[in-house]
Amino acid sequence: MKNLLLIFLIIFAALSCSKKKEIDNNISAEKWVLVKMTGQIPNSEATGENMDWQEHYLLHSNGRFSKHRVRNEIQTNATGNFSFIDKTDGKYLELIYDTNSEIIGSCTSINNNETLWLETDNELKGTWQACDGPGLDYERED
């Protein structure tokens, strides 16, 4: 009977740990890939290889991130710290870069910050478009 109870507890513990994948500050490494760019001109949209560049973020479980961009066969990388923050209008991913970089997608890179809106658990939208930058849409890759 003791063995049966022990097996039941082990199975219960294993099942209770397998939840739907949610975004939170304790995530393990995740990859977010740029899937769509939009411009300021209505109906201007590019996807896949038609975008001006390819890029992705890797979010690591230790709170660090890396951003990788390839444009005109030139690869640029940047790193920093990230956190998820709640604001009145939704949840955001805040990136604070270690150093200034040309690939920071922000209205101002004075503080080496970049903010993206978490539209759903699997979709991020850049906020750079608010100040005439491109609209950048990312999807979480499994």
CSV table of C-alpha atoms in Angstrom, one decimal:
chain,number,residue,atom,x,y,z
A,1,MET,CA,0.0,0.0,0.0
A,2,LYS,CA,2.9,2.4,0.8
A,3,ASN,CA,4.4,1.8,-2.7
A,4,LEU,CA,1.0,2.4,-4.3
A,5,LEU,CA,0.7,5.7,-2.5
A,6,LEU,CA,4.3,6.7,-3.4
A,7,ILE,CA,3.6,5.9,-7.1
A,8,PHE,CA,0.4,8.0,-7.0
A,9,LEU,CA,2.2,11.0,-5.4
A,10,ILE,CA,5.0,10.8,-8.1
A,11,ILE,CA,2.4,10.7,-10.9
A,12,PHE,CA,0.4,13.5,-9.4
A,13,ALA,CA,3.5,15.7,-9.0
A,14,ALA,CA,4.6,15.0,-12.6
A,15,LEU,CA,1.1,15.9,-14.0
A,16,SER,CA,0.8,19.0,-11.9
A,17,CYS,CA,4.1,20.4,-13.3
A,18,SER,CA,3.0,20.0,-16.9
A,19,LYS,CA,0.9,23.1,-17.5
A,20,LYS,CA,0.1,25.1,-20.6
A,21,LYS,CA,3.2,27.1,-21.7
A,22,GLU,CA,2.7,30.6,-20.5
A,23,ILE,CA,4.9,33.7,-20.7
A,24,ASP,CA,6.5,34.7,-17.4
A,25,ASN,CA,9.8,35.8,-15.9
A,26,ASN,CA,10.9,32.2,-15.3
A,27,ILE,CA,10.8,31.1,-18.9
A,28,SER,CA,13.5,28.8,-20.3
A,29,ALA,CA,15.2,29.7,-23.6
A,30,GLU,CA,12.7,30.9,-26.2
A,31,LYS,CA,13.1,32.0,-29.8
A,32,TRP,CA,11.0,34.9,-31.2
A,33,VAL,CA,11.3,35.3,-35.0
A,34,LEU,CA,10.5,38.3,-37.1
A,35,VAL,CA,7.7,37.3,-39.4
A,36,LYS,CA,6.2,40.5,-40.8
A,37,MET,CA,7.3,44.1,-41.5
A,38,THR,CA,4.9,46.9,-42.2
A,39,GLY,CA,5.7,50.5,-43.3
A,40,GLN,CA,4.0,53.8,-42.9
A,41,ILE,CA,2.4,53.6,-46.3
A,42,PRO,CA,-1.0,51.8,-46.1
A,43,ASN,CA,-1.0,48.1,-47.2
A,44,SER,CA,2.8,48.0,-47.3
A,45,GLU,CA,3.7,44.7,-45.8
A,46,ALA,CA,6.6,42.2,-46.3
A,47,THR,CA,7.0,38.7,-45.0
A,48,GLY,CA,9.7,36.0,-45.2
A,49,GLU,CA,12.6,36.6,-47.5
A,50,ASN,CA,10.9,39.8,-48.8
A,51,MET,CA,11.6,41.7,-45.6
A,52,ASP,CA,14.4,44.2,-45.4
A,53,TRP,CA,16.2,42.0,-42.8
A,54,GLN,CA,15.8,38.7,-40.9
A,55,GLU,CA,16.1,38.7,-37.1
A,56,HIS,CA,15.2,36.9,-34.0
A,57,TYR,CA,15.5,37.2,-30.2
A,58,LEU,CA,16.6,34.4,-27.9
A,59,LEU,CA,15.3,34.9,-24.3
A,60,HIS,CA,17.2,32.8,-21.8
A,61,SER,CA,16.0,31.6,-18.4
A,62,ASN,CA,18.6,33.7,-16.6
A,63,GLY,CA,17.0,36.9,-17.7
A,64,ARG,CA,19.5,37.5,-20.5
A,65,PHE,CA,18.6,37.9,-24.2
A,66,SER,CA,20.4,38.0,-27.5
A,67,LYS,CA,19.2,39.6,-30.7
A,68,HIS,CA,20.4,38.5,-34.1
A,69,ARG,CA,19.9,40.4,-37.3
A,70,VAL,CA,21.0,39.6,-40.9
A,71,ARG,CA,20.7,42.4,-43.4
A,72,ASN,CA,22.4,42.4,-46.8
A,73,GLU,CA,24.4,39.3,-45.7
A,74,ILE,CA,25.8,41.1,-42.7
A,75,GLN,CA,25.1,39.6,-39.3
A,76,THR,CA,24.7,41.9,-36.3
A,77,ASN,CA,24.2,40.7,-32.7
A,78,ALA,CA,23.4,42.4,-29.4
A,79,THR,CA,22.8,41.2,-25.9
A,80,GLY,CA,21.3,42.5,-22.6
A,81,ASN,CA,18.7,41.8,-19.9
A,82,PHE,CA,15.0,41.4,-20.3
A,83,SER,CA,11.9,41.4,-18.2
A,84,PHE,CA,8.2,41.3,-18.7
A,85,ILE,CA,6.3,44.2,-17.3
A,86,ASP,CA,2.6,44.8,-16.9
A,87,LYS,CA,1.1,48.2,-17.9
A,88,THR,CA,-2.5,49.4,-17.9
A,89,ASP,CA,-2.8,48.5,-21.6
A,90,GLY,CA,-1.2,45.1,-21.5
A,91,LYS,CA,2.0,43.1,-21.0
A,92,TYR,CA,5.3,44.2,-22.5
A,93,LEU,CA,8.7,42.7,-23.0
A,94,GLU,CA,11.4,45.2,-22.0
A,95,LEU,CA,14.9,44.8,-23.4
A,96,ILE,CA,17.8,46.7,-21.9
A,97,TYR,CA,20.9,46.3,-24.1
A,98,ASP,CA,24.4,46.1,-22.7
A,99,THR,CA,25.7,48.6,-25.2
A,100,ASN,CA,24.2,50.9,-27.9
A,101,SER,CA,23.5,49.1,-31.2
A,102,GLU,CA,22.1,49.9,-34.6
A,103,ILE,CA,19.6,47.0,-34.2
A,104,ILE,CA,17.8,48.4,-31.2
A,105,GLY,CA,14.2,48.9,-32.6
A,106,SER,CA,13.1,51.9,-30.5
A,107,CYS,CA,12.0,55.5,-30.9
A,108,THR,CA,15.0,56.5,-28.9
A,109,SER,CA,18.1,54.5,-28.2
A,110,ILE,CA,19.4,56.9,-25.6
A,111,ASN,CA,18.8,54.4,-22.8
A,112,ASN,CA,19.6,51.3,-24.9
A,113,ASN,CA,16.0,50.2,-24.3
A,114,GLU,CA,13.5,48.4,-26.6
A,115,THR,CA,9.9,47.6,-25.7
A,116,LEU,CA,7.7,45.1,-27.4
A,117,TRP,CA,4.0,44.5,-26.8
A,118,LEU,CA,2.9,40.9,-26.0
A,119,GLU,CA,-0.2,40.7,-28.1
A,120,THR,CA,-0.8,37.0,-27.3
A,121,ASP,CA,1.3,34.3,-25.7
A,122,ASN,CA,2.8,33.7,-29.2
A,123,GLU,CA,2.9,37.1,-30.8
A,124,LEU,CA,5.0,40.2,-30.0
A,125,LYS,CA,4.7,43.5,-31.7
A,126,GLY,CA,7.4,46.2,-31.8
A,127,THR,CA,6.5,49.6,-30.6
A,128,TRP,CA,9.0,51.4,-33.0
A,129,GLN,CA,6.2,52.1,-35.5
A,130,ALA,CA,4.7,54.7,-33.0
A,131,CYS,CA,7.5,57.1,-34.1
A,132,ASP,CA,7.8,56.3,-37.9
A,133,GLY,CA,9.8,53.1,-37.6
A,134,PRO,CA,8.7,49.9,-39.3
A,135,GLY,CA,6.0,47.8,-37.8
A,136,LEU,CA,7.7,44.6,-36.6
A,137,ASP,CA,5.7,41.4,-35.8
A,138,TYR,CA,7.3,38.4,-34.1
A,139,GLU,CA,6.1,34.9,-33.4
A,140,ARG,CA,7.4,32.5,-30.8
A,141,GLU,CA,9.0,29.5,-32.3
A,142,ASP,CA,8.4,26.1,-30.6
